[in-house]
Amino acid sequence: MKPSLPKGVRDFKPDEVDKRNYIFDTIRSVFIKYGYRPIETPVMENLSTLTGKYGEEGDRLLFKVLNNGDFLSKTNPSLLEKKDSNGILHSISKRGLRYDLTVPFARFVVQHRNDLAFPFKRYQIQPVWRADRPQKGRYQEFYQCDVDVVGSDSLMYEAELVNIYDEVFARLGLEVVVKVSNRKILAGMAEAAGISDRFMDMTIAIDKLDKIGEEGVKDEMRKREIPDSSIDSVLEMLKVKTLGGLESFFQNTDIGKKGIEELKTFHSYFDLRQSTNEVKFDITLARGLNYYTGCIFEVTAKNVEMGSIGGGGRYDDLTGVFGMDGVSGVGVSFGAARIYDVMVELDLFPKDNRASLKTLLIAFDEKSHLYAFDCLNKLRNAGINSDLYPSPTKMKKQMKYADAIRVPYVILIGGNEMETGNLGLKNMGTGQQEALTLDEIISILK
Amino acid sequence: MKPSLPKGVRDFKPDEVDKRNYIFDTIRSVFIKYGYRPIETPVMENLSTLTGKYGEEGDRLLFKVLNNGDFLSKTNPSLLEKKDSNGILHSISKRGLRYDLTVPFARFVVQHRNDLAFPFKRYQIQPVWRADRPQKGRYQEFYQCDVDVVGSDSLMYEAELVNIYDEVFARLGLEVVVKVSNRKILAGMAEAAGISDRFMDMTIAIDKLDKIGEEGVKDEMRKREIPDSSIDSVLEMLKVKTLGGLESFFQNTDIGKKGIEELKTFHSYFDLRQSTNEVKFDITLARGLNYYTGCIFEVTAKNVEMGSIGGGGRYDDLTGVFGMDGVSGVGVSFGAARIYDVMVELDLFPKDNRASLKTLLIAFDEKSHLYAFDCLNKLRNAGINSDLYPSPTKMKKQMKYADAIRVPYVILIGGNEMETGNLGLKNMGTGQQEALTLDEIISILK
């Protein structure tokens, strides 16, 4: 039997896990400093929790888990005869795999509402599953990394979350731009242009500005039958680069004024801290408007072509669908897989990986092998990631192993070394070798 | 709609995740020091990889994932008509959820054999799923934590793995006993007692010694129709506490002699390091004999009633089932959930949780709220886990929140504090309050 994996999922090898953990550990340490706490929800949720939350396509892309035991026993025979897959679904499957972290988080908040103190600040780093057609760079199992605060509408949190973006990417050494806007600004634009009823048509067009340019946006709005005068008005507003510049357009739109006010409040908090990265108002940002109701954010990496590597915003009603109203929240997420790819491309992972081996001991015979194991214990006791080749086989074979595992130092031990106490420390990068005592080696490798 | 979870799975709240991560981080740091590398395998494996690997009961307890789309389209109509759940299974499901970490690891080794250097040392900490009937303390989703080395039969690794047990539990502050034996010792006993053909009957009885006592073991063996003379011989050997004591019994059993020799070699490595915990030969240890072929290990906690919290052993053929022969390996696992429960019972989790909040700022009005956010930035820049209540609401409400999130210090900021620069630092444990500058507070909290 030839081993294989289902399409769309993959193994992570040691180097990959180390690199990914480096990203997650960095992000996690910032979350913790900002007072966010971890939660984990189970991989399997009730299908009733998941179904209908992600639109029709989402329902289709949910992975469903077959009921255990004699799963057909309660199925309607006439549906079986018709081979009605959809019809029998709920009779043979009551569980599904987590599709994102937001719906399980909402369920969690409602289910544990009496045990939580609000505002509740949580982060969650877990994989999710989607039955998308597998293709290059797109998998059916992938990690999401979300941080949210619910139970407060304070814009302090918007500032805090952008600070988190700034600090995480500064620590990762990844230069980014954080774009900031507000759904109410977009609503104000629509109102100012006299097309409040065409909000979605307008924002779908605006969202494409980067890709299709001003003329393209114009065509898109025309195709959607937005009047020319409104199109001109929208395009004029799209040229605005600052909040102040919008005020003259927003004289007669309360929601637009509210949007400006919210972004000003955001800035009153945000501007207190010196950012490493560029954070800018971007009136063309039109992300997640199916659920965001206030501020919206998007992060893109500089110096590399790679769409968004993070995003988020304010939502006014996270938990209404589970019967708990009036819970406002704001959150952002980190696109872990893309951040990984960007960091590989820009060669940003640290060369000195604290999770990998520092030295491999190599012994020449049985007696020195035991002696080497004693040295190994001492190296490990000193906190140095160390290993010993398991048998005193041919030197060539042992060195080949050292090369294969890319260990930076090898320590050579034979009868002579045991006698003198001077071991051979070989730097695998330079090839240089020195005779040193174990204590000397420990102080070099530490 | 009232939110709920499927039976047998659960949410992990912040305190629980923190505690579990404390255990995993401790274990992981030891694994890394000993040269083990992390891998992760996907949650979904091909059913063909999983089926038949865990016995009939395992096949039944596997969670199967329904194929996406029109899953009934290729199903045999006559099987549908008969409602033959087992019959149609493979036509509607080709994926299952990971049932343990061993089979996916074996698949991984074979699949990536050309990219791995042997001996390959890996650790893996991931959840697994089993459709067991849910009951107190037994879940359908739970973490496993395995560390293995494959591609070498050196007994150095047995010593290393027991060293890892010792060091992990020493770091966790948990006193344990590590019991060591060898399948070949048990085989030797059977041979010495003239019942080599009754090996399993003998070991099943021996394994119960702790619970049913000597008379019970005797009865059990009688029930299994082992001759009285053999029973006497086995019981005599069970009284042996040292390896040396066995030698006289094992004069005529080669496999028994081999078992003694292996444990002696183990000791030649193991005895070089001073252990914190008790490590002892236990001739009654009869664990995992369906797959272990050499040394076997079991860890139990002292001072608490809680079965085994870890175990492992040597297996001669990990990957044969996937077509790669001659891969010997040895590994141990940590029973994360039980270790968690023992540590709760013995109150061993550190009081000062580096993952939780150190201080909450509380502001009295809008102006001091902005000032407090500035202080918050400075505290965080100093690396102190800090937070600010999101609005300058009533003091009582803010203090109630501070109590609810169990933060050890509160910093009070109003107009007076802004003017003098002396903020109110309140120790929530003692209730004491001091007026201090932010710099003074930072040096206290750091």
Short mmCIF file of C-alpha atoms in Angstrom, two decimals, chain B residues 156-440:
data_model
loop_
_atom_site.label_atom_id
_atom_site.label_comp_id
_atom_site.label_asym_id
_atom_site.label_seq_id
_atom_site.Cartn_x
_atom_site.Cartn_y
_atom_site.Cartn_z
CA MET B 156 20.97 4.89 23.80
CA TYR B 157 17.58 6.23 22.72
CA GLU B 158 15.73 4.26 25.39
CA ALA B 159 18.01 5.97 27.93
CA GLU B 160 17.47 9.33 26.30
CA LEU B 161 13.68 9.00 26.36
CA VAL B 162 13.66 8.08 30.05
CA ASN B 163 15.94 11.09 30.64
CA ILE B 164 13.31 13.17 28.84
CA TYR B 165 10.57 11.82 31.12
CA ASP B 166 12.71 12.62 34.13
CA GLU B 167 13.52 16.13 33.02
CA VAL B 168 10.00 17.05 31.91
CA PHE B 169 8.39 15.94 35.16
CA ALA B 170 11.15 17.56 37.22
CA ARG B 171 10.46 20.84 35.43
CA LEU B 172 6.72 20.47 35.98
CA GLY B 173 7.37 19.83 39.67
CA LEU B 174 5.53 16.54 39.42
CA GLU B 175 7.06 13.56 41.27
CA VAL B 176 6.77 10.39 39.23
CA VAL B 177 7.97 6.82 39.05
CA VAL B 178 9.18 5.55 35.69
CA LYS B 179 8.80 1.79 35.43
CA VAL B 180 11.01 0.03 32.93
CA SER B 181 10.90 -3.48 31.56
CA ASN B 182 11.30 -5.36 28.31
CA ARG B 183 9.00 -7.58 26.33
CA LYS B 184 11.85 -10.08 26.07
CA ILE B 185 11.94 -10.37 29.86
CA LEU B 186 8.29 -11.37 29.80
CA ALA B 187 8.95 -13.77 26.94
CA GLY B 188 11.83 -15.19 28.99
CA MET B 189 9.52 -15.69 31.96
CA ALA B 190 7.06 -17.54 29.79
CA GLU B 191 9.83 -19.71 28.38
CA ALA B 192 11.38 -20.35 31.80
CA ALA B 193 7.94 -21.38 33.06
CA GLY B 194 7.44 -23.62 30.03
CA ILE B 195 4.49 -21.64 28.66
CA SER B 196 5.96 -19.76 25.68
CA ASP B 197 2.80 -20.59 23.77
CA ARG B 198 0.71 -18.89 26.49
CA PHE B 199 2.60 -15.58 26.45
CA MET B 200 -0.46 -13.36 26.09
CA ASP B 201 -2.50 -15.27 28.69
CA MET B 202 0.38 -14.92 31.12
CA THR B 203 0.97 -11.22 30.52
CA ILE B 204 -2.72 -10.32 30.70
CA ALA B 205 -2.78 -11.90 34.16
CA ILE B 206 0.50 -10.31 35.28
CA ASP B 207 -0.67 -6.89 34.15
CA LYS B 208 -3.45 -7.06 36.75
CA LEU B 209 -1.16 -7.72 39.73
CA ASP B 210 -1.55 -4.14 41.04
CA LYS B 211 -5.31 -4.43 41.05
CA ILE B 212 -6.04 -8.03 42.00
CA GLY B 213 -2.96 -9.08 43.97
CA GLU B 214 -0.99 -12.32 43.83
CA GLU B 215 -3.96 -14.57 44.51
CA GLY B 216 -5.92 -12.82 41.80
CA VAL B 217 -3.15 -13.34 39.28
CA LYS B 218 -3.01 -16.98 40.27
CA ASP B 219 -6.76 -17.35 39.73
CA GLU B 220 -6.57 -15.54 36.43
CA MET B 221 -3.86 -17.86 35.16
CA ARG B 222 -5.77 -20.90 36.40
CA LYS B 223 -8.87 -19.67 34.62
CA ARG B 224 -6.75 -19.50 31.47
CA GLU B 225 -5.72 -23.11 32.08
CA ILE B 226 -2.04 -22.49 32.68
CA PRO B 227 -0.59 -25.49 34.57
CA ASP B 228 -0.06 -25.03 38.31
CA SER B 229 3.69 -25.70 38.13
CA SER B 230 4.07 -22.92 35.57
CA ILE B 231 1.94 -20.59 37.68
CA ASP B 232 4.21 -21.21 40.68
CA SER B 233 7.25 -20.53 38.55
CA VAL B 234 5.79 -17.26 37.21
CA LEU B 235 4.80 -16.10 40.69
CA GLU B 236 8.29 -16.81 41.98
CA MET B 237 9.81 -14.72 39.20
CA LEU B 238 7.33 -11.91 39.84
CA LYS B 239 8.93 -11.47 43.28
CA VAL B 240 12.25 -10.57 41.67
CA LYS B 241 13.07 -6.88 42.10
CA THR B 242 16.37 -6.65 40.23
CA LEU B 243 17.75 -7.70 36.89
CA GLY B 244 20.48 -9.72 38.58
CA GLY B 245 17.89 -11.72 40.47
CA LEU B 246 16.46 -12.95 37.18
CA GLU B 247 19.63 -14.47 35.81
CA SER B 248 19.32 -17.75 37.68
CA PHE B 249 15.79 -18.24 36.27
CA PHE B 250 16.87 -17.42 32.73
CA GLN B 251 19.67 -20.00 32.35
CA ASN B 252 17.81 -21.73 29.53
CA THR B 253 15.98 -18.96 27.74
CA ASP B 254 17.86 -17.07 25.05
CA ILE B 255 15.17 -14.46 24.65
CA GLY B 256 15.16 -13.91 28.42
CA LYS B 257 18.94 -13.46 28.39
CA LYS B 258 18.60 -11.02 25.53
CA GLY B 259 16.05 -9.04 27.57
CA ILE B 260 18.46 -8.82 30.49
CA GLU B 261 21.27 -7.79 28.16
CA GLU B 262 19.17 -5.04 26.58
CA LEU B 263 18.22 -3.61 29.96
CA LYS B 264 21.87 -3.72 31.01
CA THR B 265 22.88 -1.79 27.91
CA PHE B 266 20.05 0.67 28.62
CA HIS B 267 21.48 1.15 32.10
CA SER B 268 25.03 1.65 30.86
CA TYR B 269 23.74 4.81 29.16
CA PHE B 270 21.01 5.75 31.57
CA ASP B 271 23.09 5.52 34.76
CA LEU B 272 25.47 8.23 33.52
CA ARG B 273 22.94 10.89 34.44
CA GLN B 274 21.56 11.71 37.88
CA SER B 275 17.77 11.39 37.82
CA THR B 276 15.41 13.50 39.84
CA ASN B 277 12.69 10.88 39.77
CA GLU B 278 12.64 7.22 40.67
CA VAL B 279 13.32 4.96 37.68
CA LYS B 280 12.93 1.27 38.41
CA PHE B 281 12.82 -2.11 36.80
CA ASP B 282 9.33 -3.55 37.21
CA ILE B 283 8.93 -7.13 36.13
CA THR B 284 5.14 -6.86 36.35
CA LEU B 285 4.99 -4.14 33.69
CA ALA B 286 3.12 -5.61 30.71
CA ARG B 287 2.04 -2.70 28.59
CA GLY B 288 1.37 -2.44 24.86
CA LEU B 289 2.54 -5.95 24.09
CA ASN B 290 0.56 -5.98 20.87
CA TYR B 291 3.14 -3.68 19.32
CA TYR B 292 6.18 -3.26 21.59
CA THR B 293 9.04 -5.66 20.90
CA GLY B 294 11.80 -4.45 23.25
CA CYS B 295 11.91 -2.05 26.20
CA ILE B 296 8.64 -0.84 27.66
CA PHE B 297 8.04 2.15 29.91
CA GLU B 298 5.27 3.47 32.08
CA VAL B 299 5.04 6.61 34.19
CA THR B 300 2.81 7.07 37.20
CA ALA B 301 2.46 10.13 39.40
CA LYS B 302 3.29 9.92 43.08
CA ASN B 303 1.00 11.28 45.78
CA VAL B 304 -2.16 10.94 43.70
CA GLU B 305 -4.46 8.22 42.39
CA MET B 306 -4.37 8.43 38.62
CA GLY B 307 -3.26 5.43 36.55
CA SER B 308 -0.54 5.97 34.01
CA ILE B 309 0.38 9.47 32.80
CA GLY B 310 2.79 8.30 30.13
CA GLY B 311 4.18 5.24 28.46
CA GLY B 312 6.04 3.91 25.50
CA GLY B 313 8.47 1.40 24.18
CA ARG B 314 10.48 -0.05 21.31
CA TYR B 315 8.73 -1.33 18.19
CA ASP B 316 10.61 -3.25 15.51
CA ASP B 317 8.36 -2.52 12.60
CA LEU B 318 6.64 0.84 12.41
CA THR B 319 6.26 1.20 8.68
CA GLY B 320 5.96 -2.30 7.27
CA VAL B 321 2.24 -1.83 6.75
CA PHE B 322 3.07 1.01 4.33
CA GLY B 323 5.67 -1.05 2.49
CA MET B 324 8.88 0.06 4.19
CA ASP B 325 10.47 -2.74 6.19
CA GLY B 326 13.19 -2.84 8.81
CA VAL B 327 12.46 0.52 10.45
CA SER B 328 12.95 0.06 14.17
CA GLY B 329 11.82 2.81 16.45
CA VAL B 330 11.27 3.74 20.05
CA GLY B 331 8.99 6.36 21.46
CA VAL B 332 7.12 7.56 24.48
CA SER B 333 4.00 9.63 24.94
CA PHE B 334 2.76 12.05 27.55
CA GLY B 335 -0.83 11.75 28.74
CA ALA B 336 -1.54 15.47 28.55
CA ALA B 337 -5.07 15.42 29.96
CA ARG B 338 -4.11 13.32 32.98
CA ILE B 339 -0.97 15.36 33.62
CA TYR B 340 -3.22 18.42 33.57
CA ASP B 341 -5.62 16.85 36.08
CA VAL B 342 -2.80 15.72 38.39
CA MET B 343 -1.24 19.18 38.31
CA VAL B 344 -4.57 20.77 39.19
CA GLU B 345 -5.07 18.31 42.05
CA LEU B 346 -1.57 18.87 43.45
CA ASP B 347 -1.77 22.62 42.76
CA LEU B 348 1.44 22.60 40.70
CA PHE B 349 0.67 25.28 38.12
CA PRO B 350 2.78 28.39 38.66
CA LYS B 351 0.91 31.19 40.41
CA ASP B 352 2.60 33.88 38.38
CA ASN B 353 1.24 33.19 34.92
CA ARG B 354 3.39 35.01 32.39
CA ALA B 355 0.54 34.75 29.89
CA SER B 356 -1.95 36.74 31.95
CA LEU B 357 -2.51 40.40 32.56
CA LYS B 358 -0.31 42.21 35.07
CA THR B 359 -2.16 45.48 35.37
CA LEU B 360 -5.40 47.21 34.36
CA LEU B 361 -5.55 50.98 34.03
CA ILE B 362 -8.70 52.76 35.13
CA ALA B 363 -9.48 56.35 34.10
CA PHE B 364 -11.95 58.75 35.71
CA ASP B 365 -12.91 60.93 32.72
CA GLU B 366 -12.45 61.35 28.96
CA LYS B 367 -9.31 63.43 29.28
CA SER B 368 -7.58 61.08 31.68
CA HIS B 369 -8.69 58.16 29.49
CA LEU B 370 -6.50 59.41 26.64
CA TYR B 371 -3.69 60.09 29.12
CA ALA B 372 -4.13 56.55 30.46
CA PHE B 373 -3.89 55.12 26.93
CA ASP B 374 -0.56 56.90 26.60
CA CYS B 375 0.57 55.28 29.89
CA LEU B 376 -0.73 51.96 28.56
CA ASN B 377 1.51 52.25 25.49
CA LYS B 378 4.50 52.90 27.75
CA LEU B 379 3.75 49.95 30.00
CA ARG B 380 3.44 47.69 26.97
CA ASN B 381 6.62 49.09 25.45
CA ALA B 382 8.30 48.09 28.69
CA GLY B 383 7.06 44.54 28.06
CA ILE B 384 4.39 44.52 30.79
CA ASN B 385 1.10 42.76 29.94
CA SER B 386 -1.29 45.66 30.44
CA ASP B 387 -4.76 46.85 29.59
CA LEU B 388 -7.07 49.85 29.99
CA TYR B 389 -10.78 49.72 30.69
CA PRO B 390 -12.32 50.96 27.43
CA SER B 391 -14.26 53.91 28.82
CA PRO B 392 -14.05 56.22 31.83
CA THR B 393 -17.22 54.85 33.32
CA LYS B 394 -18.10 54.55 37.02
CA MET B 395 -15.17 53.49 39.15
CA LYS B 396 -17.25 50.74 40.73
CA LYS B 397 -17.97 49.14 37.37
CA GLN B 398 -14.33 49.30 36.34
CA MET B 399 -13.16 47.79 39.63
CA LYS B 400 -15.71 45.03 39.25
CA TYR B 401 -14.16 44.21 35.87
CA ALA B 402 -10.69 44.22 37.45
CA ASP B 403 -11.94 41.68 40.00
CA ALA B 404 -13.59 39.55 37.36
CA ILE B 405 -10.43 39.24 35.26
CA ARG B 406 -8.36 38.71 38.46
CA VAL B 407 -5.71 41.25 37.55
CA PRO B 408 -3.10 41.65 40.33
CA TYR B 409 -2.63 45.46 40.00
CA VAL B 410 -4.88 48.35 39.06
CA ILE B 411 -3.57 51.80 38.12
CA LEU B 412 -5.97 54.67 38.86
CA ILE B 413 -5.78 57.84 36.78
CA GLY B 414 -7.85 61.03 37.09
CA GLY B 415 -7.29 64.77 36.69
CA ASN B 416 -5.22 65.00 39.86
CA GLU B 417 -2.98 62.11 38.82
CA MET B 418 -2.43 63.68 35.39
CA GLU B 419 -1.41 66.95 37.03
CA THR B 420 1.02 65.55 39.59
CA GLY B 421 2.26 62.62 37.51
CA ASN B 422 1.68 60.42 40.53
CA LEU B 423 -0.64 57.57 39.58
CA GLY B 424 -2.50 55.33 42.02
CA LEU B 425 -1.09 51.79 42.03
CA LYS B 426 -3.45 49.46 43.83
CA ASN B 427 -2.43 45.94 44.79
CA MET B 428 -5.63 43.93 44.34
CA GLY B 429 -4.44 41.20 46.67
CA THR B 430 -3.65 43.36 49.69
CA GLY B 431 -5.89 46.30 48.83
CA GLN B 432 -2.96 48.66 49.46
CA GLN B 433 -2.62 51.74 47.28
CA GLU B 434 0.40 53.95 46.60
CA ALA B 435 0.96 57.15 44.62
CA LEU B 436 3.83 56.50 42.20
CA THR B 437 5.20 57.82 38.93
CA LEU B 438 4.75 55.67 35.84
CA ASP B 439 8.49 54.91 35.79
CA GLU B 440 8.32 53.69 39.39
#
